[in-house]
PDB file of C-alpha atoms in Angstrom:
ATOM      1  CA  MET A   1      -0.325  36.314 -40.072  1.00 53.00           C
ATOM      2  CA  LYS A   2      -1.051  34.085 -43.062  1.00 60.00           C
ATOM      3  CA  THR A   3       2.606  33.914 -43.987  1.00 63.00           C
ATOM      4  CA  ILE A   4       3.524  32.884 -40.451  1.00 61.00           C
ATOM      5  CA  LEU A   5       0.932  30.117 -40.529  1.00 64.00           C
ATOM      6  CA  LEU A   6       2.154  28.903 -43.913  1.00 66.00           C
ATOM      7  CA  LYS A   7       5.708  28.939 -42.643  1.00 73.00           C
ATOM      8  CA  LEU A   8       4.645  26.962 -39.591  1.00 71.00           C
ATOM      9  CA  GLU A   9       2.778  24.491 -41.776  1.00 74.00           C
ATOM     10  CA  ASP A  10       5.874  23.891 -43.873  1.00 74.00           C
ATOM     11  CA  ASP A  11       7.902  23.595 -40.706  1.00 75.00           C
ATOM     12  CA  PHE A  12       5.390  21.136 -39.311  1.00 75.00           C
ATOM     13  CA  PHE A  13       5.340  18.872 -42.356  1.00 74.00           C
ATOM     14  CA  TRP A  14       9.099  18.985 -42.668  1.00 74.00           C
ATOM     15  CA  LYS A  15       9.449  17.985 -39.029  1.00 74.00           C
ATOM     16  CA  LEU A  16       6.778  15.323 -39.479  1.00 72.00           C
ATOM     17  CA  LYS A  17       8.707  13.814 -42.368  1.00 70.00           C
ATOM     18  CA  ASN A  18      11.941  14.032 -40.439  1.00 67.00           C
ATOM     19  CA  HIS A  19      10.291  12.541 -37.378  1.00 63.00           C
ATOM     20  CA  LYS A  20       9.137   9.521 -39.372  1.00 59.00           C
ATOM     21  CA  LEU A  21      12.600   9.068 -40.842  1.00 55.00           C
ATOM     22  CA  SER A  22      14.500   9.462 -37.589  1.00 54.00           C
ATOM     23  CA  LYS A  23      12.052   7.505 -35.438  1.00 53.00           C
ATOM     24  CA  GLU A  24      14.032   4.258 -35.633  1.00 49.00           C
ATOM     25  CA  LYS A  25      17.361   6.041 -35.296  1.00 50.00           C
ATOM     26  CA  ASP A  26      16.793   7.920 -32.061  1.00 49.00           C
ATOM     27  CA  SER A  27      13.756   6.847 -30.083  1.00 47.00           C
ATOM     28  CA  GLY A  28      15.189   8.799 -27.149  1.00 46.00           C
ATOM     29  CA  LYS A  29      14.118  12.022 -28.848  1.00 52.00           C
ATOM     30  CA  ASN A  30      10.571  10.743 -29.317  1.00 51.00           C
ATOM     31  CA  TRP A  31       8.644  13.854 -28.325  1.00 58.00           C
ATOM     32  CA  LYS A  32       4.890  14.022 -27.965  1.00 67.00           C
ATOM     33  CA  TRP A  33       2.798  15.565 -30.714  1.00 68.00           C
ATOM     34  CA  GLU A  34       0.673  17.550 -28.255  1.00 70.00           C
ATOM     35  CA  GLU A  35       3.840  19.275 -27.117  1.00 74.00           C
ATOM     36  CA  TYR A  36       4.725  20.077 -30.703  1.00 75.00           C
ATOM     37  CA  ILE A  37       1.274  21.569 -31.328  1.00 76.00           C
ATOM     38  CA  LYS A  38       1.677  23.687 -28.196  1.00 78.00           C
ATOM     39  CA  TYR A  39       5.101  24.730 -29.450  1.00 79.00           C
ATOM     40  CA  LEU A  40       3.576  25.789 -32.772  1.00 77.00           C
ATOM     41  CA  PHE A  41       0.930  27.928 -31.111  1.00 78.00           C
ATOM     42  CA  THR A  42       3.490  29.492 -28.803  1.00 78.00           C
ATOM     43  CA  LYS A  43       5.572  30.315 -31.865  1.00 75.00           C
ATOM     44  CA  VAL A  44       2.556  31.969 -33.493  1.00 72.00           C
ATOM     45  CA  LEU A  45       1.859  34.015 -30.374  1.00 71.00           C
ATOM     46  CA  ILE A  46       5.482  35.145 -30.053  1.00 64.00           C
ATOM     47  CA  GLU A  47       5.638  36.273 -33.693  1.00 58.00           C
TER      48      GLU A  47
END
């Protein structure tokens, strides 16, 4: 379980960085953070 959480954390920060970088580029893909959190928890539950 710990490894999954660590993996998700890395994933999260990577996406966060990417999100900041690509924000100006494509504002059309500006997804809500609550949805991302939900996505993370769903991912944890599935694995």
